[in-house]
CSV table of C-alpha atoms in Angstrom, one decimal:
chain,number,residue,atom,x,y,z
A,1166,GLU,CA,0.0,0.0,0.0
A,1167,MET,CA,2.8,2.4,1.0
A,1168,PHE,CA,4.8,1.6,-2.0
A,1169,ASN,CA,1.9,2.2,-4.4
A,1170,LEU,CA,1.3,5.6,-2.8
A,1171,VAL,CA,5.0,6.5,-3.3
A,1172,ALA,CA,4.8,5.3,-6.9
A,1173,VAL,CA,1.8,7.6,-7.6
A,1174,ALA,CA,3.4,10.5,-5.9
A,1175,GLY,CA,6.6,10.0,-7.8
A,1176,ALA,CA,4.6,9.9,-11.1
A,1177,ALA,CA,2.6,13.1,-10.2
A,1178,TYR,CA,6.0,14.8,-9.3
A,1179,PHE,CA,7.5,13.7,-12.6
A,1180,VAL,CA,4.4,15.1,-14.6
A,1181,VAL,CA,4.7,18.4,-12.6
A,1182,ALA,CA,8.4,18.6,-13.3
A,1183,ASP,CA,7.9,18.0,-17.0
A,1184,LYS,CA,5.2,20.6,-17.1
A,1185,LYS,CA,7.5,23.1,-15.5
């Protein structure tokens, strides 16, 4: 469960970084 949350957060962060 925790790992899944981290994976989602990482993906979201990656998208934000790419958008920036």
